[in-house]
Amino acid sequence: MVLLLHASASQQDLIAGTCVPGEERELIGDSDGLRQLLWEVRSVADIELPVLIRGENGSGKELVARAIHQASPRRGRPFVAINLSAIPPTLAISELFGTEPASFSGAKHQKGYFEQAHSGTLFLDEIGDAPLDLQVALLRVLETGEVQRTGAQVRKVDVRVIAATDADLEAKVATGAFRAPLLNRLSAYELSVPPLRARRDDIGRLLVRFLREELDRVGEMHRLTPPAPEDKLWLPASLVARLAEYEWPGNIRQLRNVVRQLVIGSRGRDRLELTPAVERLLAEPSSAGAELPEDDSPARPSAPPPARPEPATPTPPSGQIASAPASAADGAPHSTRRSPADVTEDELAEALHASRWNRAAAAKRLGITRPSIYVLIERYPRFRTARDLTIEEVTRCHRECDGDLGRMVERLEVSEEALASRVRDLGLDQGAALARRDADVVRRG
């Protein structure tokens, strides 16, 4: 699993993911939720309508707005992004619509954000924090396409407005804090950005992207070079498992910050290690709510995205974490998922033996997620992974078992999938094939 992250780190299609042309930042991945979102972005991009983007903090709403702009006929024109919560309410009108010297004492000739975005796109983030007087002015612009600087004449502007919020605007309408006509105008088309915990298939891709960026920053890009068969992985499986299981209430922004903390805190070390700050974060219960079941869909109930071929690059481990839990004794489903901390060493040993070291099957028997198996294997010294085996040990076992992978798994007590990968890395499968061919030649002769 972690080998895929190392081996795929240099592949451009894994990094770029399913991006809208011109956008190669956090809008990457191949999860159903992101594919649906990007499909809707492309569908609405060339239609001159206001768009309202809803989503949690840090989920990438501005990136979605930029993607709409890049995919629209307005690409190449201004894209102006402002955060309304960062503008003092008394200055909001003049900041958006501009001022003239005669408007008030000390005023200067200043274009507002609407004029700066003329012929392009204006992105209004945190629209739920707009003061009521600004809401009235925004409604007029959306209805007439006209703006008026303070102390000046009305003028026409050609601007597409995209707004975003993490607030419940309907609740604000009910309390009088947000005007219903403005909400109706802004939501000519709505997009919902899924939280990261609903895009677990994409965590691996995002992790690779952010690792590349931060390692490049500190001059240690060699860390993602695929390791030699006898080397330890710089990116431990147990760490990837913990990142994959975390709920990420701060979404993509929080994941980026955690990766930066890990890379900087592990500079010059042989392995990526948790810093105390990240350890505390991952140990705390998340406030974002329970993990979504496997069949939950974060996407809006609209037409499905067009079918396309499966990507050639391997999916990182985050796509595996939604395995249905089952009892340790007989594989029957649990009503609730167990905590890995409750699994004893003997239980783990029994589940691994019973499942012939298939980690997904063992996780199902124990009622835990697959990534938790990696955490438990690293916790107890008696268990090993295929990467822990020496070259001599694998080579000798391969020879004594005549290349029979099933027998090797029973003897070495590691995952068959991981062992097969190790055998390929060492070139033992090619040697065995040549030996069989020579034996056939001798037999026929």
Short mmCIF file of N, CA, C and O in Angstrom, two decimals, residues 57-137:
data_model
loop_
_atom_site.label_atom_id
_atom_site.label_comp_id
_atom_site.label_asym_id
_atom_site.label_seq_id
_atom_site.Cartn_x
_atom_site.Cartn_y
_atom_site.Cartn_z
N ASN A 57 -15.30 24.57 5.77
CA ASN A 57 -14.05 25.31 5.73
C ASN A 57 -12.91 24.39 5.30
O ASN A 57 -12.80 23.26 5.78
N GLY A 58 -12.07 24.89 4.39
CA GLY A 58 -10.91 24.12 3.98
C GLY A 58 -11.17 23.06 2.94
O GLY A 58 -10.25 22.31 2.57
N SER A 59 -12.39 22.98 2.43
CA SER A 59 -12.73 21.90 1.48
C SER A 59 -12.37 22.25 0.04
O SER A 59 -12.47 21.40 -0.84
N GLY A 60 -11.97 23.51 -0.22
CA GLY A 60 -11.54 23.87 -1.57
C GLY A 60 -12.56 24.64 -2.38
O GLY A 60 -12.57 24.54 -3.61
N LYS A 61 -13.39 25.46 -1.73
CA LYS A 61 -14.44 26.18 -2.46
C LYS A 61 -13.87 27.19 -3.44
O LYS A 61 -14.37 27.34 -4.56
N GLU A 62 -12.80 27.90 -3.05
CA GLU A 62 -12.21 28.86 -3.98
C GLU A 62 -11.60 28.15 -5.18
O GLU A 62 -11.65 28.65 -6.31
N LEU A 63 -11.03 26.98 -4.96
CA LEU A 63 -10.47 26.22 -6.08
C LEU A 63 -11.56 25.79 -7.06
O LEU A 63 -11.34 25.77 -8.27
N VAL A 64 -12.73 25.46 -6.53
CA VAL A 64 -13.85 25.12 -7.40
C VAL A 64 -14.27 26.35 -8.21
O VAL A 64 -14.54 26.25 -9.41
N ALA A 65 -14.31 27.51 -7.55
CA ALA A 65 -14.65 28.74 -8.27
C ALA A 65 -13.64 29.03 -9.37
O ALA A 65 -14.00 29.42 -10.50
N ARG A 66 -12.35 28.86 -9.08
CA ARG A 66 -11.32 29.08 -10.10
C ARG A 66 -11.47 28.07 -11.25
O ARG A 66 -11.23 28.40 -12.41
N ALA A 67 -11.85 26.84 -10.90
CA ALA A 67 -12.04 25.83 -11.94
C ALA A 67 -13.18 26.20 -12.87
O ALA A 67 -13.10 26.02 -14.09
N ILE A 68 -14.26 26.75 -12.31
CA ILE A 68 -15.38 27.22 -13.15
C ILE A 68 -14.89 28.32 -14.08
O ILE A 68 -15.19 28.33 -15.28
N HIS A 69 -14.15 29.26 -13.52
CA HIS A 69 -13.62 30.37 -14.33
C HIS A 69 -12.72 29.86 -15.45
O HIS A 69 -12.84 30.29 -16.60
N GLN A 70 -11.81 28.93 -15.13
CA GLN A 70 -10.87 28.42 -16.12
C GLN A 70 -11.56 27.63 -17.23
O GLN A 70 -11.07 27.57 -18.35
N ALA A 71 -12.69 26.99 -16.89
CA ALA A 71 -13.40 26.18 -17.89
C ALA A 71 -14.44 26.99 -18.66
O ALA A 71 -15.11 26.46 -19.53
N SER A 72 -14.56 28.28 -18.34
CA SER A 72 -15.58 29.13 -18.96
C SER A 72 -14.99 29.98 -20.08
O SER A 72 -13.76 30.08 -20.22
N PRO A 73 -15.82 30.63 -20.89
CA PRO A 73 -15.31 31.55 -21.92
C PRO A 73 -14.57 32.75 -21.33
O PRO A 73 -13.89 33.47 -22.06
N ARG A 74 -14.67 32.96 -20.02
CA ARG A 74 -14.00 34.10 -19.37
C ARG A 74 -12.57 33.77 -18.97
O ARG A 74 -11.89 34.62 -18.37
N ARG A 75 -12.10 32.56 -19.23
CA ARG A 75 -10.71 32.24 -18.88
C ARG A 75 -9.77 33.24 -19.56
O ARG A 75 -10.02 33.70 -20.67
N GLY A 76 -8.72 33.59 -18.89
CA GLY A 76 -7.81 34.61 -19.41
C GLY A 76 -8.20 36.01 -19.02
O GLY A 76 -7.43 36.95 -19.20
N ARG A 77 -9.41 36.17 -18.49
CA ARG A 77 -9.87 37.46 -18.00
C ARG A 77 -9.69 37.48 -16.47
O ARG A 77 -9.38 36.47 -15.86
N PRO A 78 -9.93 38.63 -15.82
CA PRO A 78 -9.67 38.72 -14.38
C PRO A 78 -10.50 37.73 -13.56
O PRO A 78 -11.68 37.49 -13.84
N PHE A 79 -9.85 37.16 -12.56
CA PHE A 79 -10.55 36.40 -11.52
C PHE A 79 -10.20 37.09 -10.21
O PHE A 79 -9.06 37.06 -9.77
N VAL A 80 -11.18 37.72 -9.60
CA VAL A 80 -10.97 38.49 -8.37
C VAL A 80 -11.67 37.78 -7.23
O VAL A 80 -12.89 37.55 -7.27
N ALA A 81 -10.89 37.41 -6.22
CA ALA A 81 -11.44 36.70 -5.06
C ALA A 81 -11.34 37.56 -3.82
O ALA A 81 -10.28 38.11 -3.52
N ILE A 82 -12.44 37.69 -3.11
CA ILE A 82 -12.45 38.45 -1.87
C ILE A 82 -13.18 37.65 -0.79
O ILE A 82 -14.10 36.87 -1.08
N ASN A 83 -12.75 37.84 0.45
CA ASN A 83 -13.38 37.20 1.59
C ASN A 83 -14.17 38.26 2.34
O ASN A 83 -13.60 39.17 2.95
N LEU A 84 -15.48 38.18 2.29
CA LEU A 84 -16.33 39.20 2.88
C LEU A 84 -16.19 39.28 4.40
O LEU A 84 -16.42 40.34 4.98
N SER A 85 -15.81 38.18 5.02
CA SER A 85 -15.66 38.22 6.48
C SER A 85 -14.43 39.01 6.89
O SER A 85 -14.29 39.39 8.07
N ALA A 86 -13.52 39.26 5.94
CA ALA A 86 -12.29 39.99 6.25
C ALA A 86 -12.44 41.49 6.02
O ALA A 86 -11.50 42.25 6.29
N ILE A 87 -13.57 41.95 5.51
CA ILE A 87 -13.79 43.36 5.22
C ILE A 87 -14.67 43.96 6.33
O ILE A 87 -15.76 43.44 6.59
N PRO A 88 -14.24 45.04 6.98
CA PRO A 88 -15.09 45.68 7.99
C PRO A 88 -16.42 46.08 7.38
O PRO A 88 -16.47 46.60 6.25
N PRO A 89 -17.54 45.85 8.07
CA PRO A 89 -18.86 46.16 7.50
C PRO A 89 -18.99 47.59 7.01
O PRO A 89 -19.66 47.85 6.00
N THR A 90 -18.33 48.54 7.67
CA THR A 90 -18.45 49.95 7.27
C THR A 90 -17.75 50.24 5.96
O THR A 90 -18.02 51.27 5.32
N LEU A 91 -16.83 49.37 5.55
CA LEU A 91 -16.08 49.58 4.31
C LEU A 91 -16.54 48.68 3.17
O LEU A 91 -16.02 48.79 2.05
N ALA A 92 -17.47 47.79 3.44
CA ALA A 92 -17.83 46.78 2.45
C ALA A 92 -18.36 47.40 1.15
O ALA A 92 -17.95 47.00 0.04
N ILE A 93 -19.24 48.40 1.25
CA ILE A 93 -19.81 49.01 0.05
C ILE A 93 -18.73 49.67 -0.80
O ILE A 93 -18.64 49.44 -2.02
N SER A 94 -17.86 50.47 -0.16
CA SER A 94 -16.83 51.17 -0.93
C SER A 94 -15.79 50.21 -1.50
O SER A 94 -15.26 50.43 -2.59
N GLU A 95 -15.50 49.11 -0.79
CA GLU A 95 -14.53 48.14 -1.30
C GLU A 95 -15.06 47.43 -2.54
O GLU A 95 -14.31 47.18 -3.49
N LEU A 96 -16.32 47.08 -2.54
CA LEU A 96 -16.87 46.35 -3.69
C LEU A 96 -17.21 47.25 -4.86
O LEU A 96 -17.07 46.84 -6.02
N PHE A 97 -17.66 48.50 -4.57
CA PHE A 97 -18.16 49.34 -5.66
C PHE A 97 -17.26 50.54 -5.96
O PHE A 97 -17.46 51.21 -6.97
N GLY A 98 -16.27 50.81 -5.11
CA GLY A 98 -15.33 51.89 -5.39
C GLY A 98 -15.76 53.22 -4.80
O GLY A 98 -16.87 53.38 -4.28
N THR A 99 -14.85 54.21 -4.90
CA THR A 99 -15.11 55.55 -4.35
C THR A 99 -14.58 56.61 -5.31
O THR A 99 -13.72 56.35 -6.15
N GLU A 100 -15.11 57.81 -5.16
CA GLU A 100 -14.64 59.00 -5.87
C GLU A 100 -14.16 60.01 -4.82
O GLU A 100 -14.62 60.00 -3.68
N PRO A 101 -13.23 60.91 -5.20
CA PRO A 101 -12.68 61.86 -4.23
C PRO A 101 -13.73 62.70 -3.51
O PRO A 101 -13.55 63.05 -2.34
N ALA A 102 -14.84 63.00 -4.19
CA ALA A 102 -15.84 63.88 -3.58
C ALA A 102 -16.82 63.15 -2.68
O ALA A 102 -17.72 63.75 -2.10
N SER A 103 -16.67 61.82 -2.58
CA SER A 103 -17.69 61.05 -1.86
C SER A 103 -17.67 61.29 -0.36
O SER A 103 -18.70 61.35 0.29
N PHE A 104 -16.49 61.41 0.23
CA PHE A 104 -16.37 61.73 1.66
C PHE A 104 -14.96 62.22 1.92
O PHE A 104 -14.06 62.08 1.08
N SER A 105 -14.75 62.80 3.07
CA SER A 105 -13.46 63.39 3.41
C SER A 105 -12.36 62.32 3.40
O SER A 105 -12.49 61.28 4.04
N GLY A 106 -11.30 62.60 2.64
CA GLY A 106 -10.18 61.66 2.56
C GLY A 106 -10.36 60.59 1.50
O GLY A 106 -9.46 59.76 1.32
N ALA A 107 -11.49 60.59 0.80
CA ALA A 107 -11.73 59.57 -0.21
C ALA A 107 -10.84 59.78 -1.42
O ALA A 107 -10.48 60.91 -1.76
N LYS A 108 -10.48 58.69 -2.08
CA LYS A 108 -9.65 58.72 -3.28
C LYS A 108 -10.39 58.05 -4.42
O LYS A 108 -11.36 57.30 -4.22
N HIS A 109 -9.88 58.29 -5.61
CA HIS A 109 -10.42 57.59 -6.78
C HIS A 109 -9.99 56.12 -6.69
O HIS A 109 -8.80 55.81 -6.73
N GLN A 110 -10.95 55.25 -6.53
CA GLN A 110 -10.63 53.84 -6.32
C GLN A 110 -11.66 52.94 -6.99
O GLN A 110 -12.87 53.09 -6.76
N LYS A 111 -11.16 52.06 -7.83
CA LYS A 111 -12.05 51.07 -8.43
C LYS A 111 -12.45 50.04 -7.38
O LYS A 111 -11.62 49.61 -6.58
N GLY A 112 -13.70 49.66 -7.43
CA GLY A 112 -14.15 48.59 -6.54
C GLY A 112 -13.86 47.22 -7.15
O GLY A 112 -13.42 47.10 -8.30
N TYR A 113 -14.12 46.18 -6.38
CA TYR A 113 -13.84 44.83 -6.85
C TYR A 113 -14.65 44.46 -8.08
O TYR A 113 -14.19 43.71 -8.95
N PHE A 114 -15.89 44.99 -8.18
CA PHE A 114 -16.70 44.67 -9.35
C PHE A 114 -16.05 45.21 -10.63
O PHE A 114 -15.98 44.51 -11.65
N GLU A 115 -15.56 46.43 -10.59
CA GLU A 115 -14.92 47.00 -11.77
C GLU A 115 -13.59 46.31 -12.06
O GLU A 115 -13.21 46.13 -13.23
N GLN A 116 -12.86 45.91 -11.02
CA GLN A 116 -11.61 45.19 -11.23
C GLN A 116 -11.85 43.85 -11.93
O GLN A 116 -10.99 43.36 -12.65
N ALA A 117 -13.04 43.27 -11.67
CA ALA A 117 -13.35 41.96 -12.26
C ALA A 117 -14.10 42.08 -13.58
O ALA A 117 -14.59 41.06 -14.11
N HIS A 118 -14.20 43.31 -14.15
CA HIS A 118 -14.97 43.51 -15.38
C HIS A 118 -14.50 42.56 -16.48
O HIS A 118 -13.30 42.39 -16.72
N SER A 119 -15.44 41.92 -17.13
CA SER A 119 -15.27 40.92 -18.19
C SER A 119 -14.81 39.56 -17.65
O SER A 119 -14.63 38.62 -18.42
N GLY A 120 -14.62 39.47 -16.33
CA GLY A 120 -14.18 38.21 -15.73
C GLY A 120 -15.13 37.71 -14.67
O GLY A 120 -16.36 37.78 -14.83
N THR A 121 -14.56 37.18 -13.59
CA THR A 121 -15.34 36.54 -12.53
C THR A 121 -14.99 37.16 -11.19
O THR A 121 -13.82 37.38 -10.88
N LEU A 122 -16.01 37.43 -10.37
CA LEU A 122 -15.83 37.90 -9.01
C LEU A 122 -16.27 36.80 -8.05
O LEU A 122 -17.41 36.34 -8.11
N PHE A 123 -15.34 36.37 -7.20
CA PHE A 123 -15.63 35.31 -6.23
C PHE A 123 -15.84 35.93 -4.86
O PHE A 123 -14.94 36.56 -4.30
N LEU A 124 -17.04 35.77 -4.32
CA LEU A 124 -17.40 36.32 -3.01
C LEU A 124 -17.42 35.19 -1.99
O LEU A 124 -18.42 34.45 -1.88
N ASP A 125 -16.33 35.03 -1.27
CA ASP A 125 -16.26 33.99 -0.25
C ASP A 125 -16.93 34.48 1.03
O ASP A 125 -16.97 35.68 1.30
N GLU A 126 -17.43 33.54 1.82
CA GLU A 126 -18.12 33.83 3.09
C GLU A 126 -19.27 34.82 2.84
O GLU A 126 -19.44 35.81 3.56
N ILE A 127 -20.10 34.52 1.83
CA ILE A 127 -21.20 35.40 1.50
C ILE A 127 -22.19 35.52 2.65
O ILE A 127 -22.89 36.54 2.80
N GLY A 128 -22.22 34.54 3.51
CA GLY A 128 -23.13 34.59 4.66
C GLY A 128 -22.79 35.68 5.65
O GLY A 128 -23.62 36.04 6.49
N ASP A 129 -21.56 36.24 5.57
CA ASP A 129 -21.15 37.30 6.48
C ASP A 129 -21.36 38.69 5.90
O ASP A 129 -20.96 39.69 6.51
N ALA A 130 -21.99 38.80 4.73
CA ALA A 130 -22.21 40.10 4.11
C ALA A 130 -23.20 40.92 4.94
O ALA A 130 -24.26 40.41 5.32
N PRO A 131 -22.88 42.20 5.23
CA PRO A 131 -23.83 43.06 5.95
C PRO A 131 -25.11 43.25 5.14
O PRO A 131 -25.11 43.13 3.91
N LEU A 132 -26.20 43.57 5.81
CA LEU A 132 -27.49 43.68 5.14
C LEU A 132 -27.49 44.77 4.08
O LEU A 132 -28.09 44.60 3.01
N ASP A 133 -26.82 45.92 4.34
CA ASP A 133 -26.82 46.97 3.32
C ASP A 133 -26.04 46.54 2.08
O ASP A 133 -26.40 46.89 0.95
N LEU A 134 -24.99 45.75 2.27
CA LEU A 134 -24.26 45.22 1.11
C LEU A 134 -25.11 44.20 0.36
O LEU A 134 -25.05 44.13 -0.88
N GLN A 135 -25.90 43.44 1.07
CA GLN A 135 -26.76 42.46 0.42
C GLN A 135 -27.74 43.15 -0.54
O GLN A 135 -27.99 42.66 -1.64
N VAL A 136 -28.26 44.29 -0.11
CA VAL A 136 -29.18 45.05 -0.97
C VAL A 136 -28.46 45.49 -2.25
O VAL A 136 -28.99 45.37 -3.35
N ALA A 137 -27.24 46.00 -2.07
CA ALA A 137 -26.47 46.47 -3.23
C ALA A 137 -26.09 45.32 -4.16
O ALA A 137 -26.13 45.46 -5.39
#
